[in-house]
Amino acid sequence: MQTIPVPKHLTFYVVGLSYKKADADIRGKFSLDSESKTRLLGQAAMEGISGIIATSTCNRTEIYGFAEHPYQLIKLLCDNSTGSVEEFQRVAYVHKNAEAINHIFRVGTGLDSQILGDFEIISQIKTGFTESRKLGLTNAFLERLTNAVIQASKRIKNETEISSGATSVSFASVQYMMKNVADIKNKNILLFGTGKIGRNTCENLVKHTKNEHITLINRTKDKAEKLAGKLNLIVKDYAELHLELQKADILVVATGAQNPTIDKAVLNLKKPLLILDLSIPKNVADDVTELPEVTLIHMDHLSQMTDDTLENRKKHIPAAEAIIDEVREEFITWTHARKFAPTINALKEKLNEIKNSELDFQSRKITNFNEEQAEIISNRIIQKITTHFANHLKDTNTPVDESIEWIEKVFKIETSVK
């Protein structure tokens, strides 16, 4: 496995948990809303962590960052969520250096998504980087890595068909309704929450069901009104939620609340109700299933659905992986060049010092000494010497760390990668 250059004495880690081992309840404990993410980044700054990105979606919560030990990052996550270290250890993963880079590429390109080809995560990675950069918590390595993942994501989306068909939880929820609800076009659908998943679900409902009986409710009414205006839908006040629940045949819950907003107590049903909870943490309490009229579907159920489009997308995984390999290799080449560039520059400065000293000595010793010609010849020799060293360090078979250490020792130079 290739060695990935990182700041001295630090390791690049990914620590996190995902749908693969953590169920919705555990993912909910470790989820980070905007406030907790801000606190996490603030704590990272106070604790001297200089490079970090935090992301939290319905399917995963992850921290990418530099640390002397992964526990520094795990502690940040546990301190700013309701999850414990013991729970983290049971379901989480820790990747470092090359493995961490491979992981973020697969996550950002939809290959590690709960629904293969779901590209919504890439916007979360972009947002996470932007939030960290505002606080001075990014570096050249993280910026280049983030841009490389974005580039790979765009290429895979444009050059393969891995994103064809249902590629998100929001679409999968609509697909579920269309397959399991008779006469979906004429059912009363209540959408509670108009965040990103809620908006996407609403747009897919309108597009694929032609339903004209969709009502939106959001705690902040103007957000619901903006969405409703685009799609010509009905908006009700949050205070009317109880009444609208009684009218609904289908309830889609996609709020960003940290605790359940729908439970058995608020439901006073007179007819069957299908509830789809698309929120992490869960926003629908499990006690609603005690009501015989209720059918509760969570996003983990939706992601287990298989259909022809999902099977078709699997055929495009090799093409997507080839694109990742190409972009990742460019990134790794950059990291290697970045690691030895300071050494080559310092070597050039050292050789120039030797040159200047020798030219000064010879100009005083030799009559009619042609300093201009000597300067040209010396510079060409220095360029050839440093090019030889650079080519040696670029060779994939070269033990870069040992070679850099040897060059610095022989020429008595000191460098550091920031």
Coordinates of C-alpha atoms in Angstrom, one line a residue:
M1 CA 0.0 0.0 0.0
Q2 CA 1.3 3.4 -0.9
T3 CA 2.4 5.8 1.8
I4 CA 0.4 9.0 1.8
P5 CA 2.3 12.2 2.9
V6 CA 0.7 14.1 5.7
P7 CA 1.9 16.8 8.1
K8 CA 4.7 15.5 10.2
H9 CA 3.8 13.6 13.3
L10 CA 0.1 13.5 12.3
T11 CA -2.0 10.9 10.5
F12 CA -5.0 11.4 8.3
Y13 CA -8.0 9.6 9.6
V14 CA -11.6 8.9 8.9
V15 CA -13.7 8.0 11.9
G16 CA -17.4 7.4 11.7
L17 CA -20.4 5.1 11.4
S18 CA -22.9 4.3 8.7
Y19 CA -26.0 2.3 7.8
K20 CA -23.8 -0.8 7.3
K21 CA -23.4 -1.6 11.0
A22 CA -25.4 1.1 12.8
D23 CA -29.2 1.1 12.8
A24 CA -31.3 4.2 12.6
D25 CA -31.4 4.6 16.4
I26 CA -27.6 4.5 16.8
R27 CA -27.1 6.8 13.8
G28 CA -29.5 9.2 15.4
K29 CA -27.4 9.3 18.6
F30 CA -24.3 10.3 16.6
S31 CA -26.0 12.6 14.2
L32 CA -24.8 16.2 14.1
D33 CA -27.2 19.1 13.5
S34 CA -25.8 22.5 12.5
E35 CA -25.4 23.7 16.1
S36 CA -23.6 20.5 17.3
K37 CA -21.3 20.6 14.2
T38 CA -20.4 24.2 15.0
R39 CA -19.6 23.2 18.6
L40 CA -17.5 20.3 17.4
L41 CA -15.4 22.4 15.1
G42 CA -15.0 25.0 17.8
Q43 CA -13.7 22.4 20.2
A44 CA -11.4 21.0 17.5
A45 CA -9.9 24.5 17.1
M46 CA -9.4 24.8 20.9
E47 CA -7.7 21.4 21.1
G48 CA -5.2 22.3 18.3
I49 CA -6.6 20.1 15.5
S50 CA -5.6 22.0 12.4
G51 CA -7.3 20.0 9.6
I52 CA -10.8 18.6 10.0
I53 CA -14.1 18.1 8.1
A54 CA -17.3 16.8 9.7
T55 CA -20.3 15.5 7.8
S56 CA -23.6 14.1 9.1
T57 CA -26.4 12.7 6.9
C58 CA -29.3 10.3 7.4
N59 CA -27.0 7.4 6.5
R60 CA -23.7 8.2 8.2
T61 CA -21.7 10.6 10.4
E62 CA -18.0 10.9 9.7
I63 CA -15.1 13.1 10.6
Y64 CA -12.1 13.4 8.3
G65 CA -9.1 15.0 9.9
F66 CA -5.5 15.0 11.1
A67 CA -4.6 13.7 14.5
E68 CA -1.8 12.0 16.5
H69 CA -4.4 9.3 17.5
P70 CA -7.9 8.6 16.2
Y71 CA -9.4 8.9 19.7
Q72 CA -8.9 12.7 19.4
L73 CA -11.5 12.7 16.6
I74 CA -13.7 10.1 18.2
K75 CA -13.8 12.2 21.4
L76 CA -14.9 15.2 19.4
L77 CA -17.8 13.2 18.0
C78 CA -18.9 11.8 21.3
D79 CA -18.6 15.1 23.1
N80 CA -20.9 16.8 20.6
S81 CA -23.5 14.1 20.1
T82 CA -25.5 11.8 22.4
G83 CA -23.5 8.7 21.5
S84 CA -21.0 7.1 23.8
V85 CA -17.5 5.8 23.1
E86 CA -18.7 2.3 23.9
E87 CA -21.5 2.5 21.3
F88 CA -19.1 4.0 18.8
Q89 CA -16.6 1.1 19.3
R90 CA -19.4 -1.5 18.6
V91 CA -20.5 -0.1 15.2
A92 CA -17.9 2.4 14.0
Y93 CA -14.9 2.3 11.7
V94 CA -11.5 4.0 11.6
H95 CA -9.5 4.3 8.4
K96 CA -6.1 6.0 8.1
N97 CA -4.0 7.5 5.3
A98 CA -4.5 5.6 2.1
E99 CA -7.5 3.7 3.4
A100 CA -9.1 6.9 4.6
I101 CA -8.5 8.5 1.1
N102 CA -10.1 5.5 -0.6
H103 CA -13.0 5.7 1.7
I104 CA -13.9 9.3 1.1
F105 CA -13.7 8.8 -2.6
R106 CA -16.2 5.9 -2.4
V107 CA -18.5 7.9 -0.1
G108 CA -18.4 11.0 -2.2
T109 CA -19.1 9.2 -5.5
G110 CA -22.1 7.3 -4.2
L111 CA -20.5 3.8 -4.2
D112 CA -20.8 3.5 -0.5
S113 CA -24.3 5.0 -0.3
Q114 CA -27.2 3.2 1.2
I115 CA -28.8 3.3 -2.2
L116 CA -26.1 2.8 -4.8
G117 CA -25.5 5.9 -6.9
D118 CA -27.0 8.4 -4.4
F119 CA -25.0 11.6 -4.9
E120 CA -26.5 13.7 -2.2
I121 CA -23.6 13.1 0.1
I122 CA -21.2 15.1 -2.1
S123 CA -23.0 18.3 -1.2
Q124 CA -22.6 17.5 2.5
I125 CA -18.8 17.0 1.9
K126 CA -18.7 20.4 0.1
T127 CA -20.6 22.1 2.9
G128 CA -18.4 20.4 5.6
F129 CA -15.3 21.7 3.9
T130 CA -16.7 25.2 3.6
E131 CA -17.7 25.3 7.2
S132 CA -14.2 24.2 8.3
R133 CA -12.5 26.6 6.0
K134 CA -14.4 29.6 7.5
L135 CA -12.9 28.6 10.9
G136 CA -9.4 28.1 9.5
L137 CA -9.6 24.4 10.1
T138 CA -8.5 23.2 6.6
N139 CA -5.2 22.9 4.8
A140 CA -3.9 22.4 1.3
F141 CA -4.2 18.6 1.7
L142 CA -7.9 18.7 2.6
E143 CA -8.7 21.3 -0.1
R144 CA -7.1 19.3 -2.8
L145 CA -8.7 16.0 -1.6
T146 CA -12.1 17.6 -1.4
N147 CA -11.8 19.0 -4.9
A148 CA -10.6 15.6 -6.2
V149 CA -13.6 13.8 -4.7
I150 CA -15.9 16.4 -6.3
Q151 CA -14.2 16.0 -9.6
A152 CA -14.6 12.2 -9.5
S153 CA -18.2 12.5 -8.4
K154 CA -19.0 14.8 -11.4
R155 CA -17.3 12.5 -13.8
I156 CA -19.0 9.3 -12.6
K157 CA -22.4 11.1 -12.8
N158 CA -21.7 12.3 -16.3
E159 CA -19.8 9.4 -17.7
T160 CA -21.6 6.4 -16.3
E161 CA -25.3 5.3 -15.7
I162 CA -24.7 4.5 -12.0
S163 CA -27.1 7.3 -11.1
S164 CA -30.0 6.2 -13.3
G165 CA -33.3 5.4 -11.7
A166 CA -33.9 5.6 -8.0
T167 CA -30.8 7.0 -6.5
S168 CA -31.9 8.6 -3.2
V169 CA -34.0 7.8 -0.2
S170 CA -36.5 10.5 -1.3
F171 CA -37.1 8.8 -4.7
A172 CA -37.2 5.4 -3.1
S173 CA -40.0 6.6 -0.7
V174 CA -42.0 7.7 -3.7
Q175 CA -41.3 4.4 -5.5
Y176 CA -42.5 2.6 -2.4
M177 CA -45.8 4.5 -2.3
M178 CA -46.4 3.9 -6.0
K179 CA -45.9 0.2 -5.6
N180 CA -47.8 -0.3 -2.3
V181 CA -50.6 2.3 -2.3
A182 CA -53.6 1.8 -4.7
D183 CA -54.9 4.9 -6.5
I184 CA -51.9 7.0 -5.2
K185 CA -53.0 9.9 -7.4
N186 CA -56.1 10.5 -5.3
K187 CA -54.7 10.0 -1.8
N188 CA -54.3 12.8 0.7
I189 CA -50.5 13.2 1.3
L190 CA -49.2 15.3 4.2
L191 CA -45.5 16.2 4.0
F192 CA -44.1 17.4 7.4
G193 CA -40.7 19.0 7.1
T194 CA -39.3 20.8 4.0
G195 CA -35.5 20.3 4.4
K196 CA -33.5 18.8 1.6
I197 CA -35.0 15.3 1.8
G198 CA -38.5 16.7 2.2
R199 CA -38.1 19.0 -0.8
N200 CA -36.7 16.2 -3.0
T201 CA -39.5 13.9 -1.9
C202 CA -42.1 16.5 -2.6
E203 CA -40.7 17.2 -6.1
N204 CA -40.7 13.5 -6.9
L205 CA -44.2 13.0 -5.6
V206 CA -45.5 15.8 -7.9
K207 CA -43.5 14.5 -10.9
H208 CA -44.3 10.8 -10.7
T209 CA -47.7 10.5 -9.0
K210 CA -49.5 13.6 -10.5
N211 CA -51.1 13.9 -7.1
E212 CA -52.9 17.2 -6.5
H213 CA -53.7 16.5 -2.8
I214 CA -50.4 17.2 -1.2
T215 CA -50.2 19.4 1.9
L216 CA -47.0 20.9 3.3
I217 CA -46.4 21.8 7.0
N218 CA -43.1 23.1 8.3
R219 CA -42.3 24.7 11.7
T220 CA -41.1 27.7 9.6
K221 CA -44.0 28.4 7.4
D222 CA -42.3 30.6 4.8
K223 CA -39.9 27.7 3.8
A224 CA -42.9 25.6 3.1
E225 CA -44.6 28.4 1.1
K226 CA -41.5 28.8 -1.1
L227 CA -41.6 25.2 -2.0
A228 CA -45.4 25.2 -2.4
G229 CA -45.2 28.2 -4.7
K230 CA -43.0 26.3 -7.1
L231 CA -45.1 23.2 -7.2
N232 CA -48.6 24.7 -6.7
L233 CA -49.3 22.9 -3.4
I234 CA -51.2 23.6 -0.2
V235 CA -49.5 25.0 2.9
K236 CA -50.9 24.8 6.4
D237 CA -49.8 26.3 9.7
Y238 CA -47.8 24.1 12.2
A239 CA -50.7 24.6 14.6
E240 CA -53.0 22.7 12.2
L241 CA -50.9 19.5 12.2
H242 CA -53.3 17.5 14.4
L243 CA -56.2 18.3 12.0
E244 CA -54.2 17.5 8.9
L245 CA -53.1 14.2 10.4
Q246 CA -56.7 13.1 10.6
K247 CA -57.3 13.8 6.9
A248 CA -54.1 12.2 5.6
D249 CA -53.8 8.8 4.0
I250 CA -50.0 9.1 3.8
L251 CA -47.7 11.0 6.1
V252 CA -44.1 11.7 5.1
V253 CA -42.0 13.0 8.0
A254 CA -38.7 14.7 7.0
T255 CA -37.9 17.2 9.8
G256 CA -34.5 18.0 11.2
A257 CA -35.6 17.6 14.8
Q258 CA -33.4 15.8 17.3
N259 CA -36.4 14.1 19.0
P260 CA -39.6 12.5 17.7
T261 CA -42.2 15.0 16.5
I262 CA -44.9 12.4 15.8
D263 CA -46.0 9.9 18.4
K264 CA -49.1 7.8 19.4
A265 CA -50.5 10.7 21.5
V266 CA -50.8 13.1 18.6
L267 CA -52.6 10.7 16.3
N268 CA -56.4 10.6 16.6
L269 CA -57.1 8.5 13.5
K270 CA -60.3 7.6 11.9
K271 CA -58.8 5.7 8.9
P272 CA -55.6 3.9 8.0
L273 CA -52.4 5.9 7.8
L274 CA -49.1 5.0 6.1
I275 CA -46.2 6.9 7.7
L276 CA -42.8 7.2 6.1
D277 CA -40.1 8.5 8.4
L278 CA -37.2 9.8 6.4
S279 CA -35.5 11.5 9.3
I280 CA -32.3 10.8 11.3
P281 CA -32.7 10.8 14.2
K282 CA -36.1 9.1 13.9
N283 CA -38.8 11.7 14.1
V284 CA -41.6 9.2 14.5
A285 CA -41.8 7.4 17.8
D286 CA -42.1 3.6 17.7
D287 CA -45.2 3.6 19.8
V288 CA -47.3 4.6 16.7
T289 CA -47.2 1.0 15.6
E290 CA -49.4 0.2 18.6
L291 CA -52.2 1.7 16.6
P292 CA -53.8 -0.8 14.3
E293 CA -54.5 1.9 11.7
V294 CA -50.8 2.8 11.3
T295 CA -48.1 1.3 9.0
L296 CA -44.7 2.7 9.7
I297 CA -41.9 2.6 7.2
H298 CA -38.4 3.9 8.0
M299 CA -35.7 4.8 5.5
D300 CA -33.7 1.6 6.3
H301 CA -36.7 -0.4 5.0
L302 CA -36.7 1.7 1.8
S303 CA -33.0 1.1 1.1
Q304 CA -33.4 -2.6 1.2
M305 CA -35.7 -2.5 -1.8
T306 CA -34.2 -4.0 -5.0
D307 CA -35.5 -3.3 -8.5
D308 CA -34.3 -3.5 -12.0
T309 CA -32.8 0.0 -12.0
L310 CA -30.6 -0.9 -8.9
E311 CA -29.4 -4.1 -10.6
N312 CA -28.6 -2.2 -13.7
R313 CA -26.6 0.4 -11.8
K314 CA -24.4 -2.4 -10.4
K315 CA -23.1 -3.1 -13.9
H316 CA -21.5 0.4 -13.9
I317 CA -19.5 0.0 -10.7
P318 CA -16.3 -1.1 -12.5
A319 CA -16.5 2.1 -14.8
A320 CA -17.0 4.2 -11.7
E321 CA -14.1 2.6 -9.9
A322 CA -11.8 3.2 -12.9
I323 CA -12.6 6.9 -12.7
I324 CA -11.9 6.9 -9.0
D325 CA -8.6 5.2 -9.5
E326 CA -7.6 7.8 -12.1
V327 CA -8.5 10.8 -10.0
R328 CA -7.1 9.4 -6.8
E329 CA -3.8 8.6 -8.5
E330 CA -3.5 12.2 -9.6
F331 CA -4.2 13.3 -6.0
I332 CA -1.6 10.9 -4.6
T333 CA 1.0 12.1 -7.2
W334 CA 0.3 15.6 -6.0
T335 CA 0.7 14.6 -2.3
H336 CA 4.1 13.0 -3.1
A337 CA 5.3 16.1 -5.0
R338 CA 4.1 18.3 -2.2
K339 CA 6.0 16.3 0.3
F340 CA 9.4 16.5 -1.3
A341 CA 9.0 19.9 -3.0
P342 CA 10.2 21.7 0.2
T343 CA 13.2 19.5 0.3
I344 CA 14.1 20.2 -3.3
N345 CA 13.6 23.9 -2.8
A346 CA 15.8 23.9 0.3
L347 CA 18.4 21.9 -1.6
K348 CA 18.4 24.4 -4.4
E349 CA 18.8 27.2 -1.9
K350 CA 21.7 25.3 -0.2
L351 CA 23.4 24.8 -3.6
N352 CA 23.0 28.4 -4.5
E353 CA 24.6 29.4 -1.2
I354 CA 27.6 27.2 -2.0
K355 CA 27.7 28.6 -5.6
N356 CA 27.6 32.2 -4.4
S357 CA 30.3 31.6 -1.9
E358 CA 32.5 29.9 -4.5
L359 CA 31.9 32.6 -7.1
D360 CA 32.8 35.3 -4.7
F361 CA 36.0 33.4 -3.7
Q362 CA 37.1 32.8 -7.4
S363 CA 36.3 36.3 -8.5
R364 CA 38.8 37.6 -5.9
K365 CA 41.4 35.0 -6.7
I366 CA 41.3 34.8 -10.6
T367 CA 42.2 37.8 -12.8
N368 CA 39.6 38.7 -15.4
F369 CA 37.2 36.2 -13.9
N370 CA 34.0 36.1 -16.0
E371 CA 31.4 36.0 -13.3
E372 CA 28.4 36.2 -15.7
Q373 CA 29.4 33.0 -17.6
A374 CA 30.3 31.3 -14.3
E375 CA 26.8 32.2 -13.0
I376 CA 25.1 30.7 -16.1
I377 CA 27.1 27.5 -15.9
S378 CA 26.6 27.1 -12.2
N379 CA 22.8 27.6 -12.4
R380 CA 22.6 24.9 -15.1
I381 CA 24.5 22.5 -13.0
I382 CA 22.3 23.2 -10.0
Q383 CA 19.2 22.7 -12.1
K384 CA 20.5 19.4 -13.3
I385 CA 21.4 18.2 -9.8
T386 CA 18.1 19.1 -8.3
T387 CA 16.2 17.5 -11.3
H388 CA 18.1 14.3 -10.6
F389 CA 17.1 14.4 -7.0
A390 CA 13.4 15.2 -7.9
N391 CA 13.2 12.3 -10.4
H392 CA 14.6 10.0 -7.8
L393 CA 11.9 11.1 -5.2
K394 CA 9.2 10.8 -7.8
D395 CA 10.0 7.2 -8.5
T396 CA 7.3 5.0 -6.9
N397 CA 10.0 2.5 -5.8
T398 CA 11.8 5.2 -3.8
P399 CA 11.5 5.2 0.0
V400 CA 10.6 8.9 0.1
D401 CA 10.9 9.4 3.9
E402 CA 14.3 7.8 4.1
S403 CA 15.5 9.7 1.0
I404 CA 14.3 13.1 2.3
E405 CA 16.0 12.4 5.6
W406 CA 19.2 11.5 3.9
I407 CA 19.2 14.6 1.7
E408 CA 18.5 16.9 4.7
K409 CA 21.2 15.2 6.7
V410 CA 23.9 15.4 4.0
F411 CA 23.2 19.0 3.0
K412 CA 22.3 20.1 6.5
I413 CA 18.9 21.5 5.6
E414 CA 15.6 21.5 7.5
T415 CA 12.1 21.4 5.9
S416 CA 8.6 20.8 6.9
V417 CA 5.3 20.2 5.2
K418 CA 2.4 22.3 6.4

